[in-house]
PDB file of C-alpha atoms in Angstrom:
ATOM      1  CA  MET C   1      25.129  28.295   4.408  1.00  0.00           C
ATOM      2  CA  ARG C   2      25.511  24.539   4.253  1.00  0.00           C
ATOM      3  CA  ILE C   3      24.542  21.393   6.143  1.00  0.00           C
ATOM      4  CA  ASP C   4      26.929  18.529   6.769  1.00  0.00           C
ATOM      5  CA  GLN C   5      25.546  15.080   7.551  1.00  0.00           C
ATOM      6  CA  HIS C   6      27.391  12.465   9.578  1.00  0.00           C
ATOM      7  CA  ARG C   7      26.107   8.982  10.303  1.00  0.00           C
ATOM      8  CA  GLU C   8      27.423   6.324  12.633  1.00  0.00           C
ATOM      9  CA  GLY C   9      25.302   3.176  12.737  1.00  0.00           C
ATOM     10  CA  ASP C  10      21.772   4.174  13.671  1.00  0.00           C
ATOM     11  CA  ARG C  11      22.712   7.746  14.647  1.00  0.00           C
ATOM     12  CA  LEU C  12      22.567  10.687  12.267  1.00  0.00           C
ATOM     13  CA  SER C  13      23.692  14.233  12.936  1.00  0.00           C
ATOM     14  CA  LEU C  14      23.163  17.320  10.778  1.00  0.00           C
ATOM     15  CA  THR C  15      25.324  20.386  11.417  1.00  0.00           C
ATOM     16  CA  LEU C  16      24.327  23.768  10.001  1.00  0.00           C
ATOM     17  CA  TYR C  17      27.184  26.087   9.006  1.00  0.00           C
ATOM     18  CA  LYS C  18      26.924  29.838   8.455  1.00  0.00           C
ATOM     19  CA  GLU C  19      29.970  31.787   7.328  1.00  0.00           C
ATOM     20  CA  GLN C  20      32.106  28.650   7.806  1.00  0.00           C
ATOM     21  CA  ALA C  21      31.117  28.377  11.481  1.00  0.00           C
ATOM     22  CA  PRO C  22      28.733  25.791  12.948  1.00  0.00           C
ATOM     23  CA  VAL C  23      25.584  27.517  14.197  1.00  0.00           C
ATOM     24  CA  GLY C  24      23.187  24.612  14.764  1.00  0.00           C
ATOM     25  CA  VAL C  25      23.004  20.867  15.167  1.00  0.00           C
ATOM     26  CA  CYS C  26      20.275  18.215  14.971  1.00  0.00           C
ATOM     27  CA  ARG C  27      20.893  14.719  16.305  1.00  0.00           C
ATOM     28  CA  LEU C  28      18.605  11.816  15.404  1.00  0.00           C
ATOM     29  CA  LEU C  29      18.283   8.134  16.253  1.00  0.00           C
ATOM     30  CA  LEU C  30      17.101   5.934  13.378  1.00  0.00           C
ATOM     31  CA  ALA C  31      15.058   3.482  15.422  1.00  0.00           C
ATOM     32  CA  PRO C  32      13.003   0.611  13.944  1.00  0.00           C
ATOM     33  CA  GLY C  33       9.825   2.088  12.473  1.00  0.00           C
ATOM     34  CA  ARG C  34      10.510   5.636  13.649  1.00  0.00           C
ATOM     35  CA  VAL C  35      13.052   8.452  13.861  1.00  0.00           C
ATOM     36  CA  GLU C  36      13.795   9.992  17.261  1.00  0.00           C
ATOM     37  CA  LEU C  37      14.861  13.629  17.437  1.00  0.00           C
ATOM     38  CA  GLN C  38      17.309  13.458  20.350  1.00  0.00           C
ATOM     39  CA  GLY C  39      19.019  16.816  20.220  1.00  0.00           C
ATOM     40  CA  PHE C  40      18.394  20.137  18.499  1.00  0.00           C
ATOM     41  CA  SER C  41      20.019  23.505  19.057  1.00  0.00           C
ATOM     42  CA  ILE C  42      20.724  26.815  17.316  1.00  0.00           C
ATOM     43  CA  ASP C  43      23.397  29.160  18.685  1.00  0.00           C
ATOM     44  CA  ASP C  44      21.975  32.153  20.548  1.00  0.00           C
ATOM     45  CA  GLY C  45      23.180  34.703  18.017  1.00  0.00           C
ATOM     46  CA  TRP C  46      21.367  32.976  15.162  1.00  0.00           C
ATOM     47  CA  ARG C  47      17.984  32.304  16.739  1.00  0.00           C
ATOM     48  CA  GLY C  48      14.831  33.943  15.456  1.00  0.00           C
ATOM     49  CA  LYS C  49      16.199  34.208  11.917  1.00  0.00           C
ATOM     50  CA  GLY C  50      14.730  31.062  10.365  1.00  0.00           C
ATOM     51  CA  TYR C  51      17.781  28.852  10.755  1.00  0.00           C
ATOM     52  CA  GLY C  52      16.026  26.491  13.155  1.00  0.00           C
ATOM     53  CA  SER C  53      13.218  25.963  10.657  1.00  0.00           C
ATOM     54  CA  TYR C  54      15.704  25.343   7.876  1.00  0.00           C
ATOM     55  CA  LEU C  55      17.682  22.807   9.888  1.00  0.00           C
ATOM     56  CA  LEU C  56      14.628  20.886  11.097  1.00  0.00           C
ATOM     57  CA  LYS C  57      13.177  20.834   7.579  1.00  0.00           C
ATOM     58  CA  GLN C  58      16.408  19.373   6.206  1.00  0.00           C
ATOM     59  CA  ALA C  59      16.504  16.786   9.011  1.00  0.00           C
ATOM     60  CA  LEU C  60      12.983  15.665   8.106  1.00  0.00           C
ATOM     61  CA  HIS C  61      13.905  15.508   4.425  1.00  0.00           C
ATOM     62  CA  ALA C  62      16.958  13.397   5.247  1.00  0.00           C
ATOM     63  CA  THR C  63      14.891  10.869   7.211  1.00  0.00           C
ATOM     64  CA  GLY C  64      11.823  10.458   4.986  1.00  0.00           C
ATOM     65  CA  GLY C  65       9.641  12.952   6.809  1.00  0.00           C
ATOM     66  CA  PHE C  66       8.079  14.260   3.618  1.00  0.00           C
ATOM     67  CA  GLY C  67       7.446  10.861   2.054  1.00  0.00           C
ATOM     68  CA  THR C  68       4.154   9.009   2.092  1.00  0.00           C
ATOM     69  CA  SER C  69       4.743   7.265   5.416  1.00  0.00           C
ATOM     70  CA  SER C  70       6.941   8.258   8.366  1.00  0.00           C
ATOM     71  CA  LEU C  71       6.972   8.540  12.146  1.00  0.00           C
ATOM     72  CA  HIS C  72       9.122  11.054  14.028  1.00  0.00           C
ATOM     73  CA  THR C  73       9.254  11.695  17.755  1.00  0.00           C
ATOM     74  CA  ALA C  74      10.805  14.511  19.775  1.00  0.00           C
ATOM     75  CA  PRO C  75      11.223  15.137  23.509  1.00  0.00           C
ATOM     76  CA  PRO C  76       8.878  17.730  25.024  1.00  0.00           C
ATOM     77  CA  PRO C  77      10.066  21.240  24.068  1.00  0.00           C
ATOM     78  CA  GLU C  78      11.780  23.296  26.750  1.00  0.00           C
ATOM     79  CA  SER C  79      10.489  26.682  25.563  1.00  0.00           C
ATOM     80  CA  GLU C  80       7.597  28.281  23.762  1.00  0.00           C
ATOM     81  CA  ALA C  81       9.854  28.951  20.791  1.00  0.00           C
ATOM     82  CA  ALA C  82      10.856  25.276  20.591  1.00  0.00           C
ATOM     83  CA  ALA C  83       7.183  24.249  20.852  1.00  0.00           C
ATOM     84  CA  ALA C  84       6.273  26.652  18.055  1.00  0.00           C
ATOM     85  CA  LEU C  85       9.000  25.183  15.856  1.00  0.00           C
ATOM     86  CA  LEU C  86       7.806  21.617  16.405  1.00  0.00           C
ATOM     87  CA  LYS C  87       4.181  22.597  15.777  1.00  0.00           C
ATOM     88  CA  LYS C  88       5.201  24.336  12.548  1.00  0.00           C
ATOM     89  CA  PHE C  89       6.369  20.976  11.201  1.00  0.00           C
ATOM     90  CA  GLY C  90       3.430  18.912  12.412  1.00  0.00           C
ATOM     91  CA  PHE C  91       4.599  17.658  15.794  1.00  0.00           C
ATOM     92  CA  ALA C  92       2.006  17.433  18.563  1.00  0.00           C
ATOM     93  CA  PRO C  93       2.022  16.251  22.200  1.00  0.00           C
ATOM     94  CA  ALA C  94       1.428  12.515  22.619  1.00  0.00           C
ATOM     95  CA  GLY C  95       2.043  11.312  26.155  1.00  0.00           C
ATOM     96  CA  ASP C  96       5.646  11.842  27.177  1.00  0.00           C
ATOM     97  CA  VAL C  97       6.843  12.729  23.643  1.00  0.00           C
ATOM     98  CA  TRP C  98       5.861  14.935  20.732  1.00  0.00           C
ATOM     99  CA  LEU C  99       4.807  13.003  17.665  1.00  0.00           C
ATOM    100  CA  ARG C 100       4.792  13.653  13.931  1.00  0.00           C
ATOM    101  CA  ARG C 101       3.147  10.965  11.812  1.00  0.00           C
ATOM    102  CA  ARG C 102       2.573  10.771   8.056  1.00  0.00           C
ATOM    103  CA  ALA C 103       0.537   7.894   6.706  1.00  0.00           C
ATOM    104  CA  PRO C 104      -0.506   7.248   3.101  1.00  0.00           C
ATOM    105  CA  ASP C 105      -4.158   7.354   2.150  1.00  0.00           C
ATOM    106  CA  PRO C 106      -5.606   3.861   1.999  1.00  0.00           C
ATOM    107  CA  SER C 107      -5.959   2.381  -1.463  1.00  0.00           C
ATOM    108  CA  ALA C 108      -8.414  -0.146  -2.829  1.00  0.00           C
ATOM    109  CA  VAL C 109      -5.651  -2.690  -3.394  1.00  0.00           C
ATOM    110  CA  GLY C 110      -4.101  -1.995   0.009  1.00  0.00           C
ATOM    111  CA  LEU C 111      -7.426  -2.494   1.797  1.00  0.00           C
ATOM    112  CA  THR C 112      -7.969  -5.687  -0.182  1.00  0.00           C
ATOM    113  CA  HIS C 113      -4.606  -7.070   0.875  1.00  0.00           C
ATOM    114  CA  GLU C 114      -5.174  -6.152   4.531  1.00  0.00           C
ATOM    115  CA  PHE C 115      -8.581  -7.844   4.522  1.00  0.00           C
ATOM    116  CA  LEU C 116      -7.278 -11.007   2.886  1.00  0.00           C
ATOM    117  CA  ALA C 117      -4.261 -11.176   5.189  1.00  0.00           C
ATOM    118  CA  SER C 118      -6.616 -11.096   8.180  1.00  0.00           C
ATOM    119  CA  ARG C 119      -8.680 -14.055   6.920  1.00  0.00           C
ATOM    120  CA  LEU C 120      -6.417 -16.381   4.928  1.00  0.00           C
ATOM    121  CA  ALA C 121      -4.140 -18.994   6.477  1.00  0.00           C
ATOM    122  CA  PRO C 122      -0.831 -20.280   5.077  1.00  0.00           C
ATOM    123  CA  GLY C 123      -1.020 -23.495   3.075  1.00  0.00           C
ATOM    124  CA  GLY C 124      -4.132 -22.593   1.109  1.00  0.00           C
ATOM    125  CA  PHE C 125      -4.942 -22.542  -2.583  1.00  0.00           C
ATOM    126  CA  PHE C 126      -5.309 -18.982  -3.860  1.00  0.00           C
ATOM    127  CA  ILE C 127      -6.229 -17.757  -7.345  1.00  0.00           C
ATOM    128  CA  ASP C 128      -5.347 -14.451  -8.997  1.00  0.00           C
ATOM    129  CA  ALA C 129      -7.839 -14.363 -11.863  1.00  0.00           C
ATOM    130  CA  THR C 130      -6.506 -11.125 -13.421  1.00  0.00           C
ATOM    131  CA  CYS C 131      -2.791 -11.208 -12.645  1.00  0.00           C
ATOM    132  CA  GLY C 132      -1.774  -8.066 -14.552  1.00  0.00           C
ATOM    133  CA  ASN C 133       1.769  -7.141 -13.519  1.00  0.00           C
ATOM    134  CA  GLY C 134       1.874  -9.742 -10.762  1.00  0.00           C
ATOM    135  CA  HIS C 135       1.520  -7.631  -7.635  1.00  0.00           C
ATOM    136  CA  ASP C 136      -1.523  -9.524  -6.318  1.00  0.00           C
ATOM    137  CA  THR C 137       0.030 -12.845  -7.345  1.00  0.00           C
ATOM    138  CA  ALA C 138       3.199 -12.155  -5.349  1.00  0.00           C
ATOM    139  CA  PHE C 139       1.079 -11.057  -2.396  1.00  0.00           C
ATOM    140  CA  LEU C 140      -0.907 -14.308  -2.531  1.00  0.00           C
ATOM    141  CA  CYS C 141       2.341 -16.297  -2.698  1.00  0.00           C
ATOM    142  CA  ARG C 142       3.545 -14.611   0.475  1.00  0.00           C
ATOM    143  CA  LEU C 143       0.251 -15.470   2.181  1.00  0.00           C
ATOM    144  CA  ALA C 144       0.188 -19.058   0.932  1.00  0.00           C
ATOM    145  CA  GLY C 145       3.709 -19.830   2.120  1.00  0.00           C
ATOM    146  CA  PRO C 146       5.847 -22.820   1.088  1.00  0.00           C
ATOM    147  CA  GLN C 147       3.025 -25.301   1.681  1.00  0.00           C
ATOM    148  CA  GLY C 148       0.453 -23.348  -0.320  1.00  0.00           C
ATOM    149  CA  ARG C 149      -0.363 -23.072  -3.987  1.00  0.00           C
ATOM    150  CA  VAL C 150      -1.213 -20.134  -6.255  1.00  0.00           C
ATOM    151  CA  LEU C 151      -2.799 -20.081  -9.701  1.00  0.00           C
ATOM    152  CA  ALA C 152      -2.565 -16.885 -11.762  1.00  0.00           C
ATOM    153  CA  LEU C 153      -4.064 -16.144 -15.155  1.00  0.00           C
ATOM    154  CA  ASP C 154      -4.449 -13.287 -17.582  1.00  0.00           C
ATOM    155  CA  VAL C 155      -5.597 -13.043 -21.186  1.00  0.00           C
ATOM    156  CA  GLN C 156      -2.680 -10.811 -22.244  1.00  0.00           C
ATOM    157  CA  PRO C 157       0.745 -12.365 -22.945  1.00  0.00           C
ATOM    158  CA  GLN C 158       2.416  -9.208 -21.639  1.00  0.00           C
ATOM    159  CA  ALA C 159       0.739  -9.673 -18.266  1.00  0.00           C
ATOM    160  CA  VAL C 160       1.707 -13.342 -18.045  1.00  0.00           C
ATOM    161  CA  ALA C 161       5.336 -12.507 -18.838  1.00  0.00           C
ATOM    162  CA  ALA C 162       5.407  -9.640 -16.311  1.00  0.00           C
ATOM    163  CA  THR C 163       3.900 -11.831 -13.586  1.00  0.00           C
ATOM    164  CA  ARG C 164       6.356 -14.670 -14.198  1.00  0.00           C
ATOM    165  CA  ALA C 165       9.269 -12.217 -14.089  1.00  0.00           C
ATOM    166  CA  ARG C 166       8.058 -10.708 -10.815  1.00  0.00           C
ATOM    167  CA  LEU C 167       7.583 -14.102  -9.199  1.00  0.00           C
ATOM    168  CA  GLU C 168      11.038 -15.253 -10.262  1.00  0.00           C
ATOM    169  CA  ALA C 169      12.563 -12.064  -8.893  1.00  0.00           C
ATOM    170  CA  GLU C 170      10.817 -12.552  -5.537  1.00  0.00           C
ATOM    171  CA  GLY C 171      11.606 -16.271  -5.317  1.00  0.00           C
ATOM    172  CA  PHE C 172       8.079 -17.556  -5.927  1.00  0.00           C
ATOM    173  CA  GLY C 173       8.598 -19.071  -9.367  1.00  0.00           C
ATOM    174  CA  SER C 174       8.173 -22.672  -8.196  1.00  0.00           C
ATOM    175  CA  MET C 175       5.019 -22.237  -6.128  1.00  0.00           C
ATOM    176  CA  ALA C 176       2.793 -20.390  -8.611  1.00  0.00           C
ATOM    177  CA  GLN C 177       1.285 -21.613 -11.877  1.00  0.00           C
ATOM    178  CA  VAL C 178       0.857 -18.729 -14.329  1.00  0.00           C
ATOM    179  CA  VAL C 179      -1.205 -19.371 -17.448  1.00  0.00           C
ATOM    180  CA  GLN C 180      -2.498 -17.300 -20.335  1.00  0.00           C
ATOM    181  CA  ALA C 181      -6.263 -17.596 -20.258  1.00  0.00           C
ATOM    182  CA  ASP C 182      -9.350 -15.418 -20.180  1.00  0.00           C
ATOM    183  CA  HIS C 183     -10.804 -15.239 -16.682  1.00  0.00           C
ATOM    184  CA  ALA C 184     -14.112 -16.299 -18.229  1.00  0.00           C
ATOM    185  CA  ARG C 185     -12.485 -19.765 -18.537  1.00  0.00           C
ATOM    186  CA  LEU C 186     -11.789 -19.974 -14.824  1.00  0.00           C
ATOM    187  CA  ALA C 187     -14.084 -22.991 -14.406  1.00  0.00           C
ATOM    188  CA  GLU C 188     -11.753 -25.002 -16.671  1.00  0.00           C
ATOM    189  CA  LEU C 189      -8.724 -24.336 -14.474  1.00  0.00           C
ATOM    190  CA  ALA C 190      -9.856 -25.301 -10.974  1.00  0.00           C
ATOM    191  CA  PRO C 191     -12.443 -27.777  -9.658  1.00  0.00           C
ATOM    192  CA  PRO C 192     -15.456 -26.763  -7.575  1.00  0.00           C
ATOM    193  CA  ALA C 193     -14.931 -26.032  -3.857  1.00  0.00           C
ATOM    194  CA  SER C 194     -11.138 -26.144  -4.210  1.00  0.00           C
ATOM    195  CA  ALA C 195      -9.934 -22.578  -3.584  1.00  0.00           C
ATOM    196  CA  ASP C 196      -9.667 -20.556  -0.412  1.00  0.00           C
ATOM    197  CA  CYS C 197      -9.556 -17.254  -2.253  1.00  0.00           C
ATOM    198  CA  VAL C 198     -10.112 -15.793  -5.729  1.00  0.00           C
ATOM    199  CA  VAL C 199      -8.923 -12.239  -6.495  1.00  0.00           C
ATOM    200  CA  PHE C 200      -9.979  -9.968  -9.369  1.00  0.00           C
ATOM    201  CA  ASN C 201      -8.730  -6.544 -10.420  1.00  0.00           C
ATOM    202  CA  PHE C 202     -11.018  -5.443 -13.223  1.00  0.00           C
ATOM    203  CA  GLY C 203     -10.155  -2.766 -15.784  1.00  0.00           C
ATOM    204  CA  TYR C 204      -7.062  -2.479 -17.965  1.00  0.00           C
ATOM    205  CA  LEU C 205      -3.442  -3.535 -17.570  1.00  0.00           C
ATOM    206  CA  PRO C 206      -1.317  -0.638 -16.239  1.00  0.00           C
ATOM    207  CA  GLY C 207       1.437   0.176 -18.679  1.00  0.00           C
ATOM    208  CA  ALA C 208      -0.255  -1.593 -21.591  1.00  0.00           C
ATOM    209  CA  ASP C 209      -2.847  -0.719 -24.232  1.00  0.00           C
ATOM    210  CA  HIS C 210      -5.751   0.909 -22.381  1.00  0.00           C
ATOM    211  CA  ALA C 211      -8.063   0.000 -25.248  1.00  0.00           C
ATOM    212  CA  LEU C 212      -7.943  -3.559 -23.890  1.00  0.00           C
ATOM    213  CA  PHE C 213     -10.021  -3.900 -20.736  1.00  0.00           C
ATOM    214  CA  THR C 214     -12.323  -6.317 -18.985  1.00  0.00           C
ATOM    215  CA  THR C 215     -16.052  -6.268 -19.740  1.00  0.00           C
ATOM    216  CA  PRO C 216     -19.175  -7.778 -18.169  1.00  0.00           C
ATOM    217  CA  ALA C 217     -19.317 -10.331 -20.985  1.00  0.00           C
ATOM    218  CA  SER C 218     -16.314 -12.136 -19.507  1.00  0.00           C
ATOM    219  CA  SER C 219     -16.252 -10.805 -15.940  1.00  0.00           C
ATOM    220  CA  LEU C 220     -19.704 -11.969 -14.867  1.00  0.00           C
ATOM    221  CA  PRO C 221     -19.148 -15.601 -15.993  1.00  0.00           C
ATOM    222  CA  ALA C 222     -15.758 -15.458 -14.257  1.00  0.00           C
ATOM    223  CA  LEU C 223     -17.376 -14.314 -11.009  1.00  0.00           C
ATOM    224  CA  GLU C 224     -19.971 -17.081 -11.227  1.00  0.00           C
ATOM    225  CA  ALA C 225     -17.212 -19.632 -11.765  1.00  0.00           C
ATOM    226  CA  ALA C 226     -15.161 -18.202  -8.901  1.00  0.00           C
ATOM    227  CA  LEU C 227     -18.027 -18.568  -6.457  1.00  0.00           C
ATOM    228  CA  ASP C 228     -18.404 -22.202  -7.481  1.00  0.00           C
ATOM    229  CA  ILE C 229     -14.656 -22.782  -7.117  1.00  0.00           C
ATOM    230  CA  LEU C 230     -14.539 -21.269  -3.618  1.00  0.00           C
ATOM    231  CA  LYS C 231     -14.670 -23.536  -0.605  1.00  0.00           C
ATOM    232  CA  PRO C 232     -17.248 -22.740   2.083  1.00  0.00           C
ATOM    233  CA  GLY C 233     -15.581 -20.069   4.183  1.00  0.00           C
ATOM    234  CA  GLY C 234     -13.615 -18.847   1.176  1.00  0.00           C
ATOM    235  CA  VAL C 235     -13.278 -15.225   0.047  1.00  0.00           C
ATOM    236  CA  LEU C 236     -13.740 -13.588  -3.338  1.00  0.00           C
ATOM    237  CA  ALA C 237     -12.116 -10.144  -3.601  1.00  0.00           C
ATOM    238  CA  ALA C 238     -12.723  -7.782  -6.507  1.00  0.00           C
ATOM    239  CA  CYS C 239     -11.567  -4.202  -7.125  1.00  0.00           C
ATOM    240  CA  LEU C 240     -13.955  -2.377  -9.451  1.00  0.00           C
ATOM    241  CA  TYR C 241     -12.899   0.607 -11.543  1.00  0.00           C
ATOM    242  CA  SER C 242     -14.801   3.174 -13.573  1.00  0.00           C
ATOM    243  CA  GLY C 243     -14.287   6.531 -15.209  1.00  0.00           C
ATOM    244  CA  GLY C 244     -11.456   5.322 -17.445  1.00  0.00           C
ATOM    245  CA  PRO C 245     -11.615   3.839 -20.934  1.00  0.00           C
ATOM    246  CA  ASN C 246     -13.969   1.093 -19.772  1.00  0.00           C
ATOM    247  CA  GLY C 247     -16.480   3.629 -18.389  1.00  0.00           C
ATOM    248  CA  GLY C 248     -18.860   2.599 -15.648  1.00  0.00           C
ATOM    249  CA  GLY C 249     -20.710  -0.280 -17.275  1.00  0.00           C
ATOM    250  CA  GLU C 250     -18.668  -3.121 -15.826  1.00  0.00           C
ATOM    251  CA  LYS C 251     -18.643  -1.630 -12.324  1.00  0.00           C
ATOM    252  CA  ALA C 252     -22.442  -1.239 -12.392  1.00  0.00           C
ATOM    253  CA  ALA C 253     -22.913  -4.770 -13.729  1.00  0.00           C
ATOM    254  CA  VAL C 254     -20.683  -6.347 -11.092  1.00  0.00           C
ATOM    255  CA  GLU C 255     -22.321  -4.349  -8.299  1.00  0.00           C
ATOM    256  CA  GLY C 256     -25.687  -5.599  -9.527  1.00  0.00           C
ATOM    257  CA  PHE C 257     -24.382  -9.167  -9.617  1.00  0.00           C
ATOM    258  CA  PHE C 258     -23.136  -8.916  -6.032  1.00  0.00           C
ATOM    259  CA  ALA C 259     -26.342  -7.295  -4.794  1.00  0.00           C
ATOM    260  CA  ALA C 260     -28.386 -10.191  -6.177  1.00  0.00           C
ATOM    261  CA  LEU C 261     -26.411 -12.942  -4.391  1.00  0.00           C
ATOM    262  CA  PRO C 262     -28.574 -14.783  -1.843  1.00  0.00           C
ATOM    263  CA  LEU C 263     -27.834 -13.897   1.779  1.00  0.00           C
ATOM    264  CA  THR C 264     -28.332 -17.525   2.749  1.00  0.00           C
ATOM    265  CA  ARG C 265     -25.150 -18.427   0.853  1.00  0.00           C
ATOM    266  CA  TYR C 266     -23.038 -15.269   0.750  1.00  0.00           C
ATOM    267  CA  THR C 267     -22.177 -12.107   2.652  1.00  0.00           C
ATOM    268  CA  VAL C 268     -21.140  -9.229   0.388  1.00  0.00           C
ATOM    269  CA  LEU C 269     -19.152  -6.176   1.458  1.00  0.00           C
ATOM    270  CA  ALA C 270     -18.645  -3.101  -0.756  1.00  0.00           C
ATOM    271  CA  CYS C 271     -16.073  -0.759   0.814  1.00  0.00           C
ATOM    272  CA  ARG C 272     -16.909   2.607  -0.715  1.00  0.00           C
ATOM    273  CA  PHE C 273     -14.725   5.679  -0.127  1.00  0.00           C
ATOM    274  CA  ALA C 274     -17.583   7.945   0.939  1.00  0.00           C
ATOM    275  CA  ASN C 275     -15.831  11.298   0.421  1.00  0.00           C
ATOM    276  CA  TRP C 276     -13.928  10.359  -2.759  1.00  0.00           C
ATOM    277  CA  ALA C 277     -15.196  10.746  -6.319  1.00  0.00           C
ATOM    278  CA  ASP C 278     -17.818   8.311  -7.570  1.00  0.00           C
ATOM    279  CA  THR C 279     -15.186   6.949  -9.939  1.00  0.00           C
ATOM    280  CA  ALA C 280     -12.876   5.924  -7.085  1.00  0.00           C
ATOM    281  CA  PRO C 281     -11.929   2.222  -7.041  1.00  0.00           C
ATOM    282  CA  LEU C 282     -14.400   0.074  -5.141  1.00  0.00           C
ATOM    283  CA  PRO C 283     -13.038  -2.928  -3.199  1.00  0.00           C
ATOM    284  CA  CYS C 284     -15.656  -5.676  -2.774  1.00  0.00           C
ATOM    285  CA  PHE C 285     -15.576  -8.921  -0.840  1.00  0.00           C
ATOM    286  CA  VAL C 286     -17.848 -11.957  -1.074  1.00  0.00           C
ATOM    287  CA  LEU C 287     -17.707 -14.393   1.857  1.00  0.00           C
ATOM    288  CA  LYS C 288     -19.019 -17.826   0.976  1.00  0.00           C
ATOM    289  CA  LYS C 289     -20.975 -19.524   3.764  1.00  0.00           C
TER     290      LYS C 289
END
């Protein structure tokens, strides 16, 4: 038994062979953002023996159906057996098609980026106060656009080098200033009421020495400085971590700091994953009035 794949442009066909003879075919359209199952058949003599399941499974594998994020559609099934096959692989009726959707679980960083993207306008001044490997810095550069400006800092030389390399690779090298500095020195790097956004990812640098991590001794002064640096209407975003080498002390201290901010000047959001472990990352947002 074998499957041959043939692609022409945005059309993909998979043909299932048994004993050198074709016994089934699956035809798909690779449309923007989705894959359309346009034709599927198994020869009469080979039905009910698992070959349909095998062919559909391979078609989903070939088009990302078992990855973290995918969308497949199929026309309404013409028989109970066809409906049972689609249901077996997660398809369900949705209007005039059958739909199979896989979406990744939200992450603390992903939610942070979505929130910031909904509130920040191009041309602003954004700060990544713990740039790490540069993912948040590159994201802020994309938001800021050619007319904006980004400042990134980290206390570890490895993080500064990784961030600069990422920005160069993504074409942002000229619009971001990356400096080696402790985030506790943030007040020295930007004047009051100058930034539209300040982002923190507390904890340790992924891929580096986990014995080096942020602590309340530097993080709380950095947060105080960030709030002073923010313009009215600006956003502070912070992802808090616990359960690792830094334990839960910093997370508890930062939560206490946020809870004590006066409502007359700030609105604070803590986006807890209610059915995840207590050690799950906690995205927080402070909106300056």
